[in-house]
PDB file of C-alpha atoms in Angstrom:
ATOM      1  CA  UNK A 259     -32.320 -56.839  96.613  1.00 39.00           C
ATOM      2  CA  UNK A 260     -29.665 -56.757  93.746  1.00 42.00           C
ATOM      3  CA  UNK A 261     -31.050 -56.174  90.530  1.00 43.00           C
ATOM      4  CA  UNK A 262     -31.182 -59.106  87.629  1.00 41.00           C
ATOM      5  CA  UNK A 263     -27.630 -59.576  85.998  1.00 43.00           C
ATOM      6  CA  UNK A 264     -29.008 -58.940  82.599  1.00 42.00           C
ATOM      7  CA  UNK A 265     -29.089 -55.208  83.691  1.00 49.00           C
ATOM      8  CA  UNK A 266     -26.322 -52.889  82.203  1.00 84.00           C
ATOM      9  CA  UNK A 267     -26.418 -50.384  85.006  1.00 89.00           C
ATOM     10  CA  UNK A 268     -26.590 -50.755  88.943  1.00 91.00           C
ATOM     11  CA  UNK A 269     -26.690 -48.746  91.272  1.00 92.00           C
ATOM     12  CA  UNK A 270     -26.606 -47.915  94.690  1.00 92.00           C
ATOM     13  CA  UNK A 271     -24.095 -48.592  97.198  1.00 92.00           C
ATOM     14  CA  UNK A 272     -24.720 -51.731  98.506  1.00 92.00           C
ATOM     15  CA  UNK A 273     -25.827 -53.524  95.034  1.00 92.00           C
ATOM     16  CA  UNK A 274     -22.759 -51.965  93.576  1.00 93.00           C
ATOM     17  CA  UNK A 275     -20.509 -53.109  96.365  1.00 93.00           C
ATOM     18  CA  UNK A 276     -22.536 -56.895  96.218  1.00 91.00           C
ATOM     19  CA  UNK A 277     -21.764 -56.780  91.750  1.00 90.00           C
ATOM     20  CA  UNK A 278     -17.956 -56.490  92.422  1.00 90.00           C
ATOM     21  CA  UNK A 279     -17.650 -59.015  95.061  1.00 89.00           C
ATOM     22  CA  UNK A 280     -20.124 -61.471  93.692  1.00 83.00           C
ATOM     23  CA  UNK A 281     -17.683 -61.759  90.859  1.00 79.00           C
ATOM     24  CA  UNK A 282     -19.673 -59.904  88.377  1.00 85.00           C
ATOM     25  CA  UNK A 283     -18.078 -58.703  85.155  1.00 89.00           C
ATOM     26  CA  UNK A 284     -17.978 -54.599  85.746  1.00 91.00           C
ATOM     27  CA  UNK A 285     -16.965 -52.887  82.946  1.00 90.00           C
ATOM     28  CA  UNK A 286     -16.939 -49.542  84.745  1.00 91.00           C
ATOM     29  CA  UNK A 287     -17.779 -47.612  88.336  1.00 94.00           C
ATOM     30  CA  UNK A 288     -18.347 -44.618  88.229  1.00 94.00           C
ATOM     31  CA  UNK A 289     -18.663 -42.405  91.496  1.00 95.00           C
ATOM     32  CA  UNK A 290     -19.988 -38.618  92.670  1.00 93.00           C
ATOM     33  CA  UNK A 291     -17.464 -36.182  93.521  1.00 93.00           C
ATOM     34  CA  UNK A 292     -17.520 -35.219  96.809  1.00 91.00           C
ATOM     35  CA  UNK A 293     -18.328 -38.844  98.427  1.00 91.00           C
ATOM     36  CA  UNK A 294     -15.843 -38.965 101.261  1.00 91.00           C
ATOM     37  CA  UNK A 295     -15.425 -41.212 104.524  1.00 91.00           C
ATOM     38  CA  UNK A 296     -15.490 -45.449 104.328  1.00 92.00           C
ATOM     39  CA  UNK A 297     -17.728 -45.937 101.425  1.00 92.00           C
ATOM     40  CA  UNK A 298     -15.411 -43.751  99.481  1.00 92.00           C
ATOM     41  CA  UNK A 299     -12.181 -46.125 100.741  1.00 93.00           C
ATOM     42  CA  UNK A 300     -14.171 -49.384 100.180  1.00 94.00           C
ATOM     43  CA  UNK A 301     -15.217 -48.195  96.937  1.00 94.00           C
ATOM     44  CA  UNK A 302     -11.429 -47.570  95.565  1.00 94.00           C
ATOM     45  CA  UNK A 303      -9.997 -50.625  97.499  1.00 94.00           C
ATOM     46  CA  UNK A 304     -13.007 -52.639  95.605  1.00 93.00           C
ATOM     47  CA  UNK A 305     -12.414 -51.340  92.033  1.00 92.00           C
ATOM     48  CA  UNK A 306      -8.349 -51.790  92.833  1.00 90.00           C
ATOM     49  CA  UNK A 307      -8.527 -55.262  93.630  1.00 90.00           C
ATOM     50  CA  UNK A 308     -10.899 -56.033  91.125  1.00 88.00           C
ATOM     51  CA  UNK A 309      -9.043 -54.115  88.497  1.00 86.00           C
ATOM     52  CA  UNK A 310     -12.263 -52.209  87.975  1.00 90.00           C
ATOM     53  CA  UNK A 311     -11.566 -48.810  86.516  1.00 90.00           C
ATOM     54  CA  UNK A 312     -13.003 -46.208  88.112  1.00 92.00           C
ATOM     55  CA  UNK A 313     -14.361 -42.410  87.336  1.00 91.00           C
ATOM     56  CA  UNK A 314     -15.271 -39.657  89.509  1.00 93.00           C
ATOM     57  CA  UNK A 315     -17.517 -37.460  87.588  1.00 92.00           C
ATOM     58  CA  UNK A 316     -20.506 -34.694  89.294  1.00 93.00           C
ATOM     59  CA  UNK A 317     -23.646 -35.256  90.606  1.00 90.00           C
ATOM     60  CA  UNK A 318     -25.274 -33.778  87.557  1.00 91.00           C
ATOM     61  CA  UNK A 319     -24.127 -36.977  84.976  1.00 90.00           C
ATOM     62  CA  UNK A 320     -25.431 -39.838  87.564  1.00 91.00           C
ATOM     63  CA  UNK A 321     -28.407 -38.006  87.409  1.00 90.00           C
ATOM     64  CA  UNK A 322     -28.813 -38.316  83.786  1.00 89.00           C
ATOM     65  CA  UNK A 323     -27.484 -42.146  84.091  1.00 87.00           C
ATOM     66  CA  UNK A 324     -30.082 -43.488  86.449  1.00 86.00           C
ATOM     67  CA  UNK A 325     -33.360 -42.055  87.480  1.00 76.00           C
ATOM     68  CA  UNK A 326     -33.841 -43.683  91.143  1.00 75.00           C
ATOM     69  CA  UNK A 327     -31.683 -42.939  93.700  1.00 87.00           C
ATOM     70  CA  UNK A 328     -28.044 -43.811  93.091  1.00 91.00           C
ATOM     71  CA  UNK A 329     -26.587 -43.053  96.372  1.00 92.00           C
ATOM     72  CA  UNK A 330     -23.686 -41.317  94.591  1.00 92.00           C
ATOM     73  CA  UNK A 331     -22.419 -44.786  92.784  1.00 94.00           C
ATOM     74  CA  UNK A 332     -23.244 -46.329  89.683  1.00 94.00           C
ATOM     75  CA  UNK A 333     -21.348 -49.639  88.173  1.00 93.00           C
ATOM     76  CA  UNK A 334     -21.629 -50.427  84.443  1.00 92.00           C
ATOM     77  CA  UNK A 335     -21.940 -54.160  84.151  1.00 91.00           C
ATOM     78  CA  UNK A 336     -20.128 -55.794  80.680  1.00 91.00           C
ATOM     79  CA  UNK A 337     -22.175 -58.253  78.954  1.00 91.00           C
ATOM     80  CA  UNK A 338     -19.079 -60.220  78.322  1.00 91.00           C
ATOM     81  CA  UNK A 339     -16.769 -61.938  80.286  1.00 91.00           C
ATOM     82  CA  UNK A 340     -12.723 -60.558  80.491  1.00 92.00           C
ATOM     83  CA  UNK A 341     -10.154 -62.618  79.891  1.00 93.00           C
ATOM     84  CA  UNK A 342      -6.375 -62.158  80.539  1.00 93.00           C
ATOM     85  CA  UNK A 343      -3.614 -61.786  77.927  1.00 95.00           C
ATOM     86  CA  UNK A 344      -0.939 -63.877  80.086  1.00 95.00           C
ATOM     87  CA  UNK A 345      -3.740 -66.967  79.518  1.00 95.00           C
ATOM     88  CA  UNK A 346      -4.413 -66.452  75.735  1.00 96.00           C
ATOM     89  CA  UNK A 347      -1.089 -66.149  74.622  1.00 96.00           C
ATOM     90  CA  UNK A 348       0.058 -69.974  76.237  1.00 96.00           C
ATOM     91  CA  UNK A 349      -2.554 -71.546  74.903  1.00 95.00           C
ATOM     92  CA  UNK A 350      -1.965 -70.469  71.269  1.00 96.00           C
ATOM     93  CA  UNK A 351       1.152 -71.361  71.266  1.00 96.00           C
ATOM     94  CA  UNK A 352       0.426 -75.120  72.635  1.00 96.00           C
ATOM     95  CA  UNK A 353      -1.778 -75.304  69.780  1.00 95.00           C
ATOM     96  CA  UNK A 354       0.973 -74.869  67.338  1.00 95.00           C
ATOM     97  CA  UNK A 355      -0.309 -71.549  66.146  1.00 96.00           C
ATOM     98  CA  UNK A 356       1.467 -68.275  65.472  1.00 97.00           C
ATOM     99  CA  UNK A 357      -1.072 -65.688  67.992  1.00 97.00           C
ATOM    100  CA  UNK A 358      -2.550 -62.567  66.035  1.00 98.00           C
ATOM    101  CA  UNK A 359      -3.561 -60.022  68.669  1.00 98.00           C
ATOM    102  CA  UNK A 360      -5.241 -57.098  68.342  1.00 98.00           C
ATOM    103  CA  UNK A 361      -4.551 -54.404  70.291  1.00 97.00           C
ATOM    104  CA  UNK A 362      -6.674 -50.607  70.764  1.00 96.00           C
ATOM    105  CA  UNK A 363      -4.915 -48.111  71.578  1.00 94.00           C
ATOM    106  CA  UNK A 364      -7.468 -45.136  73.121  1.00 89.00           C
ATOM    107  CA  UNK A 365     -10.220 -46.787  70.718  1.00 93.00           C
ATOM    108  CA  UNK A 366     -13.336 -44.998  72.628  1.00 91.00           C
ATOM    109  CA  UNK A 367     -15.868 -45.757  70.275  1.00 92.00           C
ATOM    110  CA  UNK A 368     -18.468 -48.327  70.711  1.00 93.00           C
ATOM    111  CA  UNK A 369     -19.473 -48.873  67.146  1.00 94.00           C
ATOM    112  CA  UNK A 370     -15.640 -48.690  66.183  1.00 95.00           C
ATOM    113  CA  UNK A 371     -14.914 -51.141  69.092  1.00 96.00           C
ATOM    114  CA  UNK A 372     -17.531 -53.393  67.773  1.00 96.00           C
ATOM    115  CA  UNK A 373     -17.259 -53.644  64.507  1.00 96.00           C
ATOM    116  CA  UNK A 374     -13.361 -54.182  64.762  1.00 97.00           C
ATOM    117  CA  UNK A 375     -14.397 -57.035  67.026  1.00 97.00           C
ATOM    118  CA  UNK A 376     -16.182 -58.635  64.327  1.00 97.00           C
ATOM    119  CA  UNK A 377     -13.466 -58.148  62.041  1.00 97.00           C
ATOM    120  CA  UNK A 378     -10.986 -59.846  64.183  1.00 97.00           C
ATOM    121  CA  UNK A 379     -13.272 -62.764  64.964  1.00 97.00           C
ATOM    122  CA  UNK A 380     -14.149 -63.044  61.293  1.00 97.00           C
ATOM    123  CA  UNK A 381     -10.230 -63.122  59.814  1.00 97.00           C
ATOM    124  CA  UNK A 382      -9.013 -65.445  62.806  1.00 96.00           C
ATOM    125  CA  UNK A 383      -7.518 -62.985  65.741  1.00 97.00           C
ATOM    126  CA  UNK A 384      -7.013 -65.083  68.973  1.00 98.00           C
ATOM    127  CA  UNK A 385      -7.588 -61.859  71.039  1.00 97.00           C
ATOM    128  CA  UNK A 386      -8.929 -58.334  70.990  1.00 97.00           C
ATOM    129  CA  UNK A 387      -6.915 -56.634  73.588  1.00 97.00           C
ATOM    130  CA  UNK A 388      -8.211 -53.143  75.717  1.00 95.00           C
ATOM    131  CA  UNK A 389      -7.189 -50.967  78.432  1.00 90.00           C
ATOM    132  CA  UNK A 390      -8.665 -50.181  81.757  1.00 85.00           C
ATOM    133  CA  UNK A 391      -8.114 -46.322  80.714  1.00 81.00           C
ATOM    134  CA  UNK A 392      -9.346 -44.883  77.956  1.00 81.00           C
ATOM    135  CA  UNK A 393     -11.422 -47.676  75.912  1.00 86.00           C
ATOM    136  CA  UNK A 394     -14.937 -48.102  74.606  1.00 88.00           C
ATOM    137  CA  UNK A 395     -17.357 -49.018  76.992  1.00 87.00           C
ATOM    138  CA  UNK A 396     -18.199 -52.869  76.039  1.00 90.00           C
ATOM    139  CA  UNK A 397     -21.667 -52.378  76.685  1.00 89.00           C
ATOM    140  CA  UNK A 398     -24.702 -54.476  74.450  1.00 89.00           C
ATOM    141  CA  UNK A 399     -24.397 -51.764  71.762  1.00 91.00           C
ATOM    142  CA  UNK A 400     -20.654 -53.041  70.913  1.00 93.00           C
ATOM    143  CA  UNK A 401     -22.034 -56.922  71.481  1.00 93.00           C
ATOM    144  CA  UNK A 402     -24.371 -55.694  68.833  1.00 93.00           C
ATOM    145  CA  UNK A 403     -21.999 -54.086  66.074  1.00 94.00           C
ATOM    146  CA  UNK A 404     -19.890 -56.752  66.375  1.00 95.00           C
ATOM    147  CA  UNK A 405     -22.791 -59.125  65.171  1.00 95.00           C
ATOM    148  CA  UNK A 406     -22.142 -61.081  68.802  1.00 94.00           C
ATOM    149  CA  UNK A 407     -18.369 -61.614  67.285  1.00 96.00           C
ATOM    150  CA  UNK A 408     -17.712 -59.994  70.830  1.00 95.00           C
ATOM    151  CA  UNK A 409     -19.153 -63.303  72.659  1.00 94.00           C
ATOM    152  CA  UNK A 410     -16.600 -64.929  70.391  1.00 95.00           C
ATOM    153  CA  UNK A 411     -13.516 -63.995  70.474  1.00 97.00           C
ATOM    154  CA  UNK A 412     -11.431 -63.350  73.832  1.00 96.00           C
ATOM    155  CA  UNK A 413     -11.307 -59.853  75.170  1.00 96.00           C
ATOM    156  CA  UNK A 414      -8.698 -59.478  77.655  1.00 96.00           C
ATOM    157  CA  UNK A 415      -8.414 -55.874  79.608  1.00 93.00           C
ATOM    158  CA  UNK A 416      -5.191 -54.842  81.027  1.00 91.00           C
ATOM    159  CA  UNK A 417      -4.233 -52.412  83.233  1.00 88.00           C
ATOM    160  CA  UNK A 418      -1.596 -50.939  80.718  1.00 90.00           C
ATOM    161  CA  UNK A 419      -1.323 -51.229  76.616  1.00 94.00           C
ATOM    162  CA  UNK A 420       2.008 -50.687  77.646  1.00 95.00           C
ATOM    163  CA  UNK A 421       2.533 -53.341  79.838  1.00 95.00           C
ATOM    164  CA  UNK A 422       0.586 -55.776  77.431  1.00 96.00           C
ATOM    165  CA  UNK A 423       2.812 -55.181  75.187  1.00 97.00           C
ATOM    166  CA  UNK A 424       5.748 -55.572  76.695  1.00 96.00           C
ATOM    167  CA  UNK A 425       4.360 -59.315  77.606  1.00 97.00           C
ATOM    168  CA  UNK A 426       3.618 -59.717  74.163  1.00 97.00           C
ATOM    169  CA  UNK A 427       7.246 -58.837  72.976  1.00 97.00           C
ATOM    170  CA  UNK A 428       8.928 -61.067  76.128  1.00 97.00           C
ATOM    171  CA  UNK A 429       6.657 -63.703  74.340  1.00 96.00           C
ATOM    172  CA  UNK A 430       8.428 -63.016  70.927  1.00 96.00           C
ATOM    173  CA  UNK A 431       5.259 -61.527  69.092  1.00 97.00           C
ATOM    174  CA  UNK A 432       6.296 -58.341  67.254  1.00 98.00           C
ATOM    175  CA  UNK A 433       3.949 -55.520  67.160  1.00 98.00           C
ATOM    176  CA  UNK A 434       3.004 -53.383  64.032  1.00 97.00           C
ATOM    177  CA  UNK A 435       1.289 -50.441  63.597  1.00 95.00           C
ATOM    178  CA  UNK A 436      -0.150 -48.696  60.789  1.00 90.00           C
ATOM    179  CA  UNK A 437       1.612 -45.313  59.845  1.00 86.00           C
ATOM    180  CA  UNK A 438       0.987 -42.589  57.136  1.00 81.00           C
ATOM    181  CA  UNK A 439       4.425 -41.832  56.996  1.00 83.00           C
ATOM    182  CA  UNK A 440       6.043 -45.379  57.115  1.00 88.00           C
ATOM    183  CA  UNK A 441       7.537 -46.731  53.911  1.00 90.00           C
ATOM    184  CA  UNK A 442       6.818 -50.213  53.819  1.00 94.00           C
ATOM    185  CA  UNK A 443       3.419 -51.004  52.231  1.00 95.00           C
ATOM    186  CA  UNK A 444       0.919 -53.101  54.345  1.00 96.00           C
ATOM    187  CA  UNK A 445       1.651 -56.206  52.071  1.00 96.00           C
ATOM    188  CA  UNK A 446       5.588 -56.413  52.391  1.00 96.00           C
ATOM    189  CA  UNK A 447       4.914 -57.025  56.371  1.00 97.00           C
ATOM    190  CA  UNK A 448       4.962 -60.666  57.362  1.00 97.00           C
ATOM    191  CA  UNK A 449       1.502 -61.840  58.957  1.00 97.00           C
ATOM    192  CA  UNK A 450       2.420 -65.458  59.298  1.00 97.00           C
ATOM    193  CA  UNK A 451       4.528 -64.721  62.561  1.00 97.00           C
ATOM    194  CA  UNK A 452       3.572 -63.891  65.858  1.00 98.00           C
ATOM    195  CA  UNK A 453       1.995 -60.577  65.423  1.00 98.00           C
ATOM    196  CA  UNK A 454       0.145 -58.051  67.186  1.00 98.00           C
ATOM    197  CA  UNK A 455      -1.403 -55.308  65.489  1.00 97.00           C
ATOM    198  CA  UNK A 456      -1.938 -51.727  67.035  1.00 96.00           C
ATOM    199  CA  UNK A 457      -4.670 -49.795  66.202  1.00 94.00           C
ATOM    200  CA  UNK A 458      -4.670 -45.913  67.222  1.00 90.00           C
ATOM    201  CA  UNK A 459      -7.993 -43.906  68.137  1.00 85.00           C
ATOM    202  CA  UNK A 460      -9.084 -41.320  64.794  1.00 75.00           C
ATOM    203  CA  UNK A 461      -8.191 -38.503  66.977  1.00 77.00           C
ATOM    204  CA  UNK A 462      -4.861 -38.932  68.360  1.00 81.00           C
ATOM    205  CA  UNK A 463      -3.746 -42.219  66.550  1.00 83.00           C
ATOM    206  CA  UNK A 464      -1.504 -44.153  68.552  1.00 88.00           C
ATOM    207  CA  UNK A 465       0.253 -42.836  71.848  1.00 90.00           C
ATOM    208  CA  UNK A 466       3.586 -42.167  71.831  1.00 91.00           C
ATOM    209  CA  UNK A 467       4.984 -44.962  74.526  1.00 93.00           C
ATOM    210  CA  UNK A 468       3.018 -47.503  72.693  1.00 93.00           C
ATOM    211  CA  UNK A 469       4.573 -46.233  68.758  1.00 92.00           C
ATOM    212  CA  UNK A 470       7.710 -46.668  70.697  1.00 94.00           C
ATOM    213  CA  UNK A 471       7.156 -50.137  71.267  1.00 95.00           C
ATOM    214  CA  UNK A 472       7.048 -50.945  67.575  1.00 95.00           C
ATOM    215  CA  UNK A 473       8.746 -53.384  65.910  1.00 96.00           C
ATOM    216  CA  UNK A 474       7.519 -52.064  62.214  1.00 96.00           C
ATOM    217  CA  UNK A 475       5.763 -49.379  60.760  1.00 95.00           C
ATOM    218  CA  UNK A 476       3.505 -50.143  57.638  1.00 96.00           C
ATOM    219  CA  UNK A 477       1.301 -48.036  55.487  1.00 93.00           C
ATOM    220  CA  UNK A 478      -2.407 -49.027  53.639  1.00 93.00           C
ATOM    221  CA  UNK A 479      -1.433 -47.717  49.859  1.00 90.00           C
ATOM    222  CA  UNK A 480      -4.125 -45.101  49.303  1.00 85.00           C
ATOM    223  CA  UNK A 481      -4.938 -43.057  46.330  1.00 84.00           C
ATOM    224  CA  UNK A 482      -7.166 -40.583  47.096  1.00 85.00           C
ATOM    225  CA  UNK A 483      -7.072 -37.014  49.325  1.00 77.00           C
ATOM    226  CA  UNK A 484      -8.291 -37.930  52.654  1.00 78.00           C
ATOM    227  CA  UNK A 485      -5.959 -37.491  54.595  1.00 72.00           C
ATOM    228  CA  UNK A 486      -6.984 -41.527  56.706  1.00 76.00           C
ATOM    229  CA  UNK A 487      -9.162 -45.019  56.890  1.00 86.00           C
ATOM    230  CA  UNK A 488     -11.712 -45.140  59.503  1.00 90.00           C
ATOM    231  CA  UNK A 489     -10.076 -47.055  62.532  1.00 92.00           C
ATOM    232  CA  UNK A 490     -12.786 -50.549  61.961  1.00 94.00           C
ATOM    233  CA  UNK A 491     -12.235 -50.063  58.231  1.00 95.00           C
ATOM    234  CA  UNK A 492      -7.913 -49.847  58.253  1.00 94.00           C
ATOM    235  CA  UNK A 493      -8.304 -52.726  60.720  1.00 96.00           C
ATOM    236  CA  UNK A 494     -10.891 -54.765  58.344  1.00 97.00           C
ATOM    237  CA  UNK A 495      -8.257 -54.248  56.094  1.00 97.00           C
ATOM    238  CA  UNK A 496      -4.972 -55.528  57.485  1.00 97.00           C
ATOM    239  CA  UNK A 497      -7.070 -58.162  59.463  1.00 97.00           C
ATOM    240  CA  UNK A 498      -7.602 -59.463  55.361  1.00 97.00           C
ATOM    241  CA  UNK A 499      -4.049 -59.068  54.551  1.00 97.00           C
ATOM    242  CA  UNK A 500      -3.115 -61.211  57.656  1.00 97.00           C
ATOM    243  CA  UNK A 501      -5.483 -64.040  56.987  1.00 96.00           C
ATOM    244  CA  UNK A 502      -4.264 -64.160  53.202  1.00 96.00           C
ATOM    245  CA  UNK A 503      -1.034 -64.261  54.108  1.00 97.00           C
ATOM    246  CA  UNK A 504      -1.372 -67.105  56.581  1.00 95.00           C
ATOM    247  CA  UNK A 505      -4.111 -69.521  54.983  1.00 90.00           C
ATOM    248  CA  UNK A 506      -4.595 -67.963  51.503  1.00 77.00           C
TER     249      UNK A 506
END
């Protein structure tokens, strides 16, 4: 028997296999090294089709994850449904409004994810936009930062930040990104456009074939010596500046 939906984690091979095909939102598989043979091929051709990413980590961290016996698979189930960028961005535009996406780049932080969630719900983002690689786990923890702004607003993941935003610029949106070293001040950008915004993870910032994407480079004017914003706190920040700009 498959266990009840509300459940973050399942586990085991066939209840992980029956959450993907039922049509269940999976945020995540994760899968023991070593498993070879046709579970291992079902497994991959599942998460594939699905667009489910997938990790192969040891033995050892499934332990830790569930207690019972996992069978070597374990499938993180989102409390939130996925939506896709190609559907947002139409129906915007029909509306007769300019789209303000937000878009996080290697953001792996739950709290971080969440409470920039409730920022862009809060200043009027159509979208929050993640990758399949290297994002926060959208797990009840980032429902609950974001103050439930997550059930809210739409939160498409794509395969590639790269090849969202390439949609994004075929769709004339221009993307901007926060930069220490840019001249322009956050305030001489113009919000009431098409815009997506980019925001990079505190460690690394913003990769390289996503900076090169850019359309313009901004800076927050700060006065003090550390040396940046928190990510939810820069993006609190512009998300203001946007909203000002278009309805203040």
């Amino acid at each position: 028997m498959m266990p009840e939906k509300q459940s973050e984690i399942v586990y085991g091979r066939h209840p992980v296999v029956d959450a993907i095909k039922s049509g269940w939102t999976v945020d995540k598989v994760v899968m023991q090294q070593g498993i070879r043979g046709e579970f291992e091929k079902e497994i991959r051709h599942l998460t594939k089709e699905y667009e489910v990413p997938l990790q192969v980590v040891p033995k050892e961290r499934l332990n830790k994850l569930v207690g019972g016996n996992h069978q070597g698979v374990v499938a993180f189930i989102s409390p939130i449904p996925f939506q896709r960028l190609e559907d947002i961005l139409p129906d915007v535009f029909e509306k007769g409004q300019n789209p303000l996406i937000v878009l996080l780049d290697g953001i792996t932080d739950v709290r971080n994810f969440g409470a920039i969630g409730r920022s862009a719900e809060v200043f009027g983002a159509h979208a929050l936009v993640i990758s399949s690689k290297k994002s926060a786990q959208v797990n009840a923890e980032a429902v609950k930062t974001s103050a439930g702004a997550l059930t809210i607003i739409p939160v498409c993941r794509e395969k590639s930040m790269v090849g969202a935003i390439e949609l994004l610029k075929l769709s004339g949106v221009k993307v901007y990104v926060s930069d220490l070293n840019a001249k322009a001040s956050l305030s001489e950008m113009d919000w009431t456009i098409p815009v997506a915004l980019v925001i990079g993870s505190e460690s690394e910032g913003i990769t390289s074939a996503v900076a090169a994407l850019a359309d313009n480079r901004f800076i927050i004017p700060q006065l003090g010596q550390t040396d940046s914003l928190n990510a939810s706190v820069a993006a609190g920040i512009i998300l203001y500046e946007a909203t000002r700009q278009r309805h203040l």
